[in-house]
Amino acid sequence: MKLIQGTSPCGKYRPLLDSYLSNELLVETTHDVMRHLDGCASCRFELDERMRVRAGLRKAVGSVAAPPELRGRILTALEAPGRAAGMPGPSGKAGWMQVAAGVAVLLFSGLLFEVLVRNPGQFEALLDLAWHQHEGCTVAGHYPAEPPTEAKMRHDLGAHYEALLPVMQTELSDYRIRKAHICRPGGREYAHFILQKGDALVSVSLLKKQDGEALGRPVAPSARQGGQLTAFETGTHVAFVMGNVGAAEAERVAIVIRPGVLAAGL
Amino acid sequence: MTIPMSSTESRRAEFESAALPHLDDLFRTASAMVGNRTVAEDLVQETYLEAWKSFHRFETGTNCRAWMFKILIHRVHHYRRKWYQWFSKTTSDELLVDNLTYEAPIPEGIEDEELLKALEAIPEMFRVIVLLADVQEFAYKEIASMLEIPVGTVMSRLSRGRKHLREQLLAIAPGFTHPSLPAHRTESRSL
């Protein structure tokens, strides 16, 4: 760290105020700063301002409370079969692969368990809805022969969903976007993307949740006849990733686009 | 001392006793870092599952709170790895003495929501350190360990994070213009 100091007394002490505020200075330096503060109204005022902002910040962040049910969810997840942790795991590369596979299985089985227990009917209904309304795009390969231009895709997505386009372009750069538009099968509006990589076709669709609709948990995989469906949930939407790809690829697509979808405010 | 291998029940009880009291602080920090309560819930749950899985490596008597936060930071980093490079170890961080210029007072009566909005607006690499230092009161050394960056970088990012936060607060204060603009340099507000 390079410290560029001024020549005035304040120039010497003002840079130390942050560490003084954090109680991170040596005792001798602390005394030096205190002596300076005794005789310098300007630095005292500056310190008071920083303390006031810090106190306000603590109060504001402290006003955010964890949802009451979160503790119960964590305890339930810890109880999941096979989660006898707190013990040394396997070592070496093979061991870590076992650990990774185990974590994935536990995570997704835990998530699915949670989803199915919490709201089995709605969960299945949402996945069925999405699958039946979009399976033709991917399983049957219904998409234009010529890929659309970016301008057309933005136009077809509209102002509310065009922010998703760079998410797909960036995170799924190994795929080519064959269609991006708004569709309304069954009277519900979807922002819909069809992506292609060789023989692999993936459809990503976002459905705005209606009152009370919820998957319950994000990133939920589900095998379907002729393909794979993975869903995740944001505050306002449910996103469906489906295609003629395997479960691992569908999950990967869901996981890599999810941060971007959230960052796009959906 | 490494935790002795007793029954799963006793380890669970020990884990819950040591880790669960930090649930609210972990959630608050996660929520402020990712700006989304649903994601924050997931990250905190993942943090507890990962902590429980590694609990045999936790040494009784050491700082469980710092350990849990370190796991949370890694979960958040993993979550955002595609979007932010806020763990990048820059070597050019400098503690500049650039704060002797006129510092406008923060107006009174700032609401919690405005403070949270201002916090959310500052860059991630600074926000996390402001949260850990100013809200959770971790020492510089603990933060450096959590983020795997030098203590000097913690200091410079905290300084800049506080400055960013202050600028954001000034920006959202009604009727106030940032003093760096020459036309308004004489404007001031009394506390």
XYZ file of C-alpha atoms in Angstrom:
457
model
C 0.000 0.000 0.000
C 1.332 3.391 -0.909
C 0.551 6.197 1.499
C 0.664 9.666 0.071
C 0.768 12.134 2.924
C 0.141 15.812 3.013
C 2.272 18.294 4.886
C -0.315 20.003 7.118
C -1.271 18.404 10.450
C -4.674 17.517 9.003
C -2.940 16.057 5.974
C -1.129 13.722 8.321
C -4.095 12.703 10.450
C -7.088 12.775 8.122
C -6.005 9.584 6.314
C -5.835 7.825 9.664
C -9.437 8.582 10.577
C -10.781 5.468 8.865
C -8.476 3.195 10.843
C -9.097 5.259 13.985
C -12.816 4.765 13.476
C -12.260 1.016 13.081
C -10.053 0.916 16.185
C -7.218 -0.476 14.109
C -4.419 1.953 14.988
C -1.554 1.237 17.334
C -1.945 2.699 20.820
C 0.667 5.392 20.218
C -0.883 6.426 16.919
C -4.322 6.452 18.490
C -3.082 8.879 21.137
C -1.537 11.080 18.440
C -4.836 11.185 16.568
C -6.763 11.947 19.757
C -4.438 14.819 20.562
C -4.928 16.211 17.076
C -8.688 15.842 17.342
C -8.674 17.792 20.615
C -7.330 20.811 18.800
C -8.863 20.460 15.346
C -12.552 21.176 14.913
C -12.410 20.310 11.225
C -11.129 16.772 11.776
C -13.521 16.299 14.719
C -16.392 17.270 12.474
C -15.153 14.898 9.781
C -14.861 12.043 12.271
C -18.346 12.766 13.635
C -19.725 12.597 10.107
C -18.135 9.225 9.452
C -19.381 7.912 12.796
C -22.867 9.153 12.017
C -22.920 7.409 8.641
C -21.595 4.205 10.204
C -24.193 4.274 12.973
C -26.941 4.883 10.430
C -25.693 2.064 8.270
C -25.636 -0.385 11.189
C -29.180 0.557 12.064
C -30.383 0.264 8.463
C -28.783 -3.099 7.778
C -29.823 -4.328 11.212
C -33.426 -3.566 10.333
C -33.316 -6.384 7.757
C -34.391 -9.619 9.397
C -34.008 -13.160 8.143
C -37.371 -14.731 7.285
C -38.647 -16.697 10.285
C -38.926 -19.872 8.220
C -35.293 -19.812 7.090
C -34.004 -21.341 10.307
C -36.455 -24.209 9.947
C -35.481 -24.735 6.329
C -31.836 -24.958 7.249
C -32.503 -27.429 10.039
C -34.634 -29.516 7.686
C -31.905 -29.476 5.060
C -29.346 -30.552 7.644
C -31.589 -33.493 8.523
C -31.713 -34.697 4.920
C -30.887 -38.391 4.546
C -27.199 -38.962 3.989
C -26.216 -35.559 5.289
C -24.195 -37.048 8.112
C -21.513 -34.433 7.877
C -19.014 -33.099 10.353
C -16.759 -36.015 9.439
C -13.660 -36.132 7.285
C -14.405 -36.785 3.640
C -12.435 -38.681 1.012
C -9.191 -37.171 -0.149
C -7.417 -36.927 -3.475
C -8.843 -36.155 -6.898
C -11.175 -39.121 -6.928
C -12.298 -38.186 -3.457
C -13.097 -34.661 -4.445
C -15.036 -35.888 -7.443
C -17.041 -38.096 -5.113
C -17.606 -35.126 -2.857
C -18.688 -32.930 -5.765
C -21.050 -35.579 -7.076
C -22.411 -36.179 -3.610
C -22.971 -32.500 -2.973
C -24.774 -32.140 -6.285
C -26.987 -35.131 -5.602
C -27.735 -33.995 -2.077
C -28.360 -30.446 -3.157
C -30.746 -31.277 -5.905
C -32.458 -34.094 -4.088
C -32.818 -31.754 -1.141
C -34.192 -29.020 -3.308
C -36.593 -31.328 -5.022
C -37.705 -32.786 -1.715
C -38.343 -29.325 -0.425
C -40.246 -28.269 -3.515
C -42.359 -31.380 -3.685
C -43.198 -31.307 -0.004
C -44.007 -27.644 0.043
C -46.144 -27.397 -2.990
C -46.323 -30.518 -5.076
C -49.379 -29.629 -7.113
C -48.263 -26.206 -8.128
C -44.735 -27.335 -8.830
C -45.842 -30.033 -11.255
C -48.491 -27.806 -12.773
C -45.986 -25.096 -13.575
C -43.469 -27.487 -15.081
C -46.147 -29.252 -17.118
C -47.460 -25.937 -18.343
C -44.063 -24.805 -19.542
C -43.140 -28.133 -21.062
C -46.317 -28.596 -23.048
C -46.302 -25.038 -24.302
C -42.699 -25.039 -25.462
C -41.576 -28.580 -26.099
C -42.244 -28.115 -29.795
C -39.560 -25.439 -29.947
C -36.821 -27.737 -28.882
C -37.918 -31.318 -29.191
C -39.488 -30.725 -32.588
C -37.122 -27.936 -33.600
C -39.612 -25.217 -34.489
C -37.499 -22.174 -35.198
C -36.792 -19.942 -38.208
C -34.360 -21.122 -40.834
C -32.429 -17.852 -40.676
C -31.263 -16.517 -37.294
C -32.762 -13.093 -36.559
C -30.694 -9.940 -36.329
C -29.989 -8.451 -32.928
C -32.190 -5.472 -33.733
C -35.108 -7.771 -34.547
C -34.591 -9.777 -31.391
C -34.571 -6.626 -29.275
C -37.685 -5.395 -31.027
C -39.470 -8.713 -30.611
C -38.540 -8.972 -26.941
C -39.665 -5.452 -26.166
C -38.311 -3.008 -23.630
C -39.162 -5.151 -20.629
C -37.203 -8.209 -21.692
C -34.504 -7.011 -24.098
C -32.015 -6.879 -21.197
C -32.093 -10.678 -21.287
C -30.498 -10.746 -24.725
C -26.952 -9.855 -23.592
C -27.342 -12.373 -20.767
C -27.916 -15.167 -23.266
C -25.238 -13.870 -25.634
C -22.646 -13.625 -22.891
C -23.394 -16.646 -20.742
C -24.333 -19.005 -23.547
C -21.812 -17.789 -26.088
C -21.286 -21.366 -27.251
C -24.892 -21.392 -28.450
C -26.410 -19.514 -31.374
C -29.676 -17.717 -30.717
C -32.220 -18.900 -33.288
C -35.199 -17.017 -31.951
C -35.944 -14.430 -29.264
C -39.447 -13.120 -28.881
C -42.539 -12.780 -26.729
C -45.079 -15.549 -27.126
C -48.438 -16.141 -25.484
C -49.376 -19.821 -25.593
C -52.375 -20.564 -23.423
C -52.890 -16.861 -22.824
C -49.773 -16.470 -20.632
C -46.894 -14.287 -21.745
C -43.401 -15.750 -22.027
C -40.093 -14.166 -22.956
C -38.758 -16.966 -25.081
C -35.346 -17.846 -26.501
C -34.377 -20.784 -28.695
C -30.675 -21.580 -28.761
C -28.770 -24.044 -30.881
C -25.373 -25.684 -30.645
C -24.930 -28.396 -33.246
C -27.725 -30.858 -32.669
C -28.417 -29.500 -29.221
C -31.457 -27.293 -28.870
C -32.299 -25.406 -25.730
C -35.340 -23.293 -25.041
C -35.281 -20.692 -22.290
C -38.591 -19.130 -21.359
C -39.548 -16.755 -18.587
C -43.078 -16.703 -17.272
C -44.276 -13.918 -15.008
C -45.690 -15.422 -11.840
C -49.301 -14.873 -10.997
C -50.579 -14.406 -7.463
C -49.415 -17.216 -5.225
C -47.453 -19.050 -7.900
C -44.115 -20.310 -6.743
C -41.718 -23.127 -7.397
C -40.673 -22.887 -3.804
C -36.996 -23.314 -4.540
C -34.674 -22.239 -7.343
C -33.065 -24.538 -9.871
C -35.273 -27.582 -9.920
C -34.437 -30.317 -12.456
C -37.063 -32.604 -13.935
C -36.659 -35.316 -16.562
C -39.280 -35.274 -19.324
C -40.069 -37.597 -22.147
C -37.782 -36.679 -25.007
C -35.866 -34.062 -23.112
C -34.910 -32.343 -19.939
C -36.517 -29.479 -18.071
C -34.910 -27.375 -15.381
C -36.679 -24.491 -13.711
C -35.614 -21.728 -11.412
C -37.401 -18.907 -9.752
C -36.771 -15.200 -9.384
C -38.767 -12.689 -7.400
C -41.232 -12.104 -10.225
C -40.737 -14.889 -12.766
C -40.252 -18.590 -13.197
C -37.643 -19.491 -15.806
C -37.698 -22.782 -17.675
C -34.744 -24.324 -19.461
C -35.729 -27.244 -21.621
C -34.164 -29.069 -24.469
C -32.906 -32.223 -26.053
C -29.806 -32.013 -23.882
C -28.919 -33.979 -20.788
C -29.730 -33.026 -17.238
C -26.227 -31.713 -16.569
C -26.320 -29.327 -19.521
C -29.827 -28.099 -18.709
C -28.725 -27.431 -15.150
C -25.571 -25.684 -16.333
C -27.597 -23.394 -18.571
C -29.963 -22.580 -15.714
C -27.137 -21.901 -13.297
C -25.108 -19.662 -15.598
C -28.009 -17.485 -16.733
C -29.698 -17.131 -13.355
C -27.448 -14.322 -12.012
C -27.937 -12.361 -15.229
C -31.683 -12.814 -15.173
C -31.753 -11.521 -11.603
C -29.413 -8.668 -12.485
C -31.783 -7.731 -15.311
C -34.387 -7.096 -12.636
C -36.606 -10.043 -13.509
C -8.267 -28.632 19.474
C -10.117 -30.591 16.829
C -13.644 -31.517 17.692
C -13.695 -35.098 18.900
C -15.695 -37.526 16.809
C -18.669 -38.121 19.008
C -22.170 -38.991 17.913
C -23.794 -37.163 15.044
C -26.369 -35.807 17.469
C -23.809 -34.198 19.720
C -21.951 -32.729 16.747
C -25.209 -31.399 15.400
C -26.031 -29.822 18.733
C -22.598 -28.256 18.900
C -22.893 -26.986 15.332
C -26.326 -25.504 15.903
C -25.201 -23.867 19.104
C -22.141 -22.326 17.455
C -23.511 -21.448 14.023
C -27.215 -20.683 14.221
C -26.873 -17.528 16.368
C -25.264 -15.870 13.323
C -28.178 -16.542 10.999
C -29.564 -13.012 11.026
C -26.186 -11.360 10.497
C -25.377 -13.722 7.646
C -28.722 -13.077 6.016
C -28.405 -9.301 6.386
C -24.970 -9.362 4.826
C -25.999 -11.680 2.005
C -29.087 -9.609 1.320
C -27.068 -6.386 1.158
C -24.454 -8.023 -1.060
C -26.738 -9.555 -3.675
C -29.709 -7.207 -3.332
C -32.226 -10.028 -3.479
C -33.812 -11.678 -0.457
C -34.649 -14.927 -2.233
C -31.086 -15.369 -3.423
C -29.812 -14.358 0.016
C -31.905 -17.095 1.630
C -30.438 -19.675 -0.731
C -26.907 -18.483 -0.137
C -27.314 -18.561 3.627
C -28.797 -22.046 3.495
C -25.927 -23.213 1.292
C -23.526 -21.614 3.743
C -24.947 -23.652 6.622
C -24.899 -26.872 4.628
C -21.301 -26.295 3.623
C -20.334 -25.329 7.173
C -21.943 -28.467 8.578
C -20.174 -30.570 6.004
C -16.838 -29.073 7.039
C -17.557 -28.830 10.734
C -15.000 -31.500 11.560
C -12.347 -29.020 10.449
C -13.652 -26.268 12.681
C -11.614 -25.827 15.836
C -13.567 -25.313 19.027
C -12.769 -21.996 20.611
C -11.893 -20.260 17.353
C -14.091 -17.643 15.758
C -17.121 -19.474 14.377
C -18.691 -16.220 13.257
C -15.703 -15.296 11.072
C -15.607 -18.859 9.738
C -19.281 -18.723 8.748
C -18.810 -15.345 7.078
C -15.850 -16.647 5.133
C -17.987 -19.485 3.800
C -20.768 -17.045 2.959
C -18.348 -14.779 1.084
C -17.220 -17.752 -0.955
C -20.799 -18.730 -1.720
C -21.586 -15.196 -2.872
C -18.402 -15.116 -4.915
C -19.324 -18.409 -6.523
C -22.798 -17.092 -7.250
C -21.554 -13.907 -8.859
C -18.380 -15.173 -10.450
C -19.678 -14.583 -13.940
C -20.670 -11.038 -13.238
C -18.246 -9.377 -10.922
C -14.522 -9.686 -10.517
C -14.653 -8.179 -7.100
C -12.155 -10.618 -5.733
C -9.516 -9.521 -8.200
C -6.337 -8.706 -6.393
C -5.409 -5.303 -7.652
C -1.975 -4.129 -6.671
C -2.584 -0.519 -7.507
C -4.849 0.239 -4.576
C -3.568 3.343 -2.906
C -4.673 5.133 0.169
C -4.833 8.580 -1.274
C -4.972 11.587 0.938
C -7.620 13.133 -1.180
C -10.091 13.797 1.568
C -8.863 17.169 2.663
C -11.072 18.776 0.069
C -14.374 20.157 1.228
C -16.549 17.339 2.558
C -20.192 18.220 2.577
C -22.156 17.211 5.648
C -24.569 14.351 5.299
C -28.084 15.710 5.778
C -29.980 14.698 8.871
C -32.985 12.461 8.706
C -31.703 9.935 6.185
C -34.086 6.983 6.226
C -33.001 3.348 6.519
C -34.261 2.673 3.010
C -32.165 5.510 1.613
C -29.092 4.183 3.371
C -29.675 0.688 2.013
C -30.235 2.119 -1.446
C -26.980 4.073 -1.194
C -25.165 0.962 0.001
C -26.528 -1.047 -2.893
C -25.273 1.588 -5.315
C -21.623 1.374 -4.364
C -19.383 -1.077 -6.224
C -19.439 -4.615 -4.908
C -15.756 -4.801 -4.025
C -16.180 -1.867 -1.653
C -19.648 -2.773 -0.399
C -18.614 -6.108 1.012
C -15.804 -4.541 3.014
C -17.989 -1.738 4.344
C -20.490 -4.381 5.445
C -17.892 -6.560 7.128
C -16.041 -3.701 8.812
C -18.701 -1.140 9.652
C -21.757 -3.317 10.180
C -20.383 -6.665 11.316
C -17.358 -5.098 13.040
C -14.783 -7.586 11.852
C -11.121 -6.630 12.232
C -9.096 -5.792 9.148
C -7.108 -8.986 9.595
C -10.267 -11.118 9.720
C -11.645 -9.438 6.602
C -8.348 -9.940 4.796
C -8.529 -13.630 5.635
C -12.146 -13.942 4.484
C -11.546 -12.217 1.168
C -8.015 -13.530 0.718
C -6.604 -10.091 0.046
C -3.863 -8.111 1.821
C -4.738 -6.044 4.893
C -3.608 -2.928 3.031
C -6.188 -3.623 0.348
C -8.864 -3.968 3.010
C -7.871 -0.558 4.365
C -7.881 1.187 1.019
C -11.146 -0.413 -0.107
C -12.825 0.429 3.180
C -11.720 4.029 2.868
C -12.967 4.237 -0.676
C -16.149 2.334 0.163
C -17.011 4.791 2.917
C -16.332 7.635 0.525
C -18.547 6.060 -2.138
C -21.308 5.576 0.412
C -21.096 9.182 1.466
C -21.255 10.342 -2.128
C -24.313 8.199 -2.698
C -25.987 9.650 0.373
C -25.239 13.160 -0.815
C -26.648 12.281 -4.209
C -29.952 11.068 -2.802
C -30.350 13.917 -0.331
C -33.181 16.087 -1.641
C -32.158 19.454 -2.960
C -28.485 18.833 -2.499
C -25.870 19.026 -5.213
C -22.511 17.368 -4.866
C -19.947 19.955 -3.771
C -17.396 18.867 -6.331
C -19.390 20.828 -8.862
C -17.853 24.333 -8.935
C -21.157 26.178 -9.193
C -22.256 24.767 -5.853
C -19.072 24.815 -3.860
C -20.397 27.372 -1.445
C -23.582 25.458 -0.717
C -23.717 23.928 2.697
C -26.201 22.490 5.104
C -26.166 22.757 8.813
C -26.356 19.654 10.894
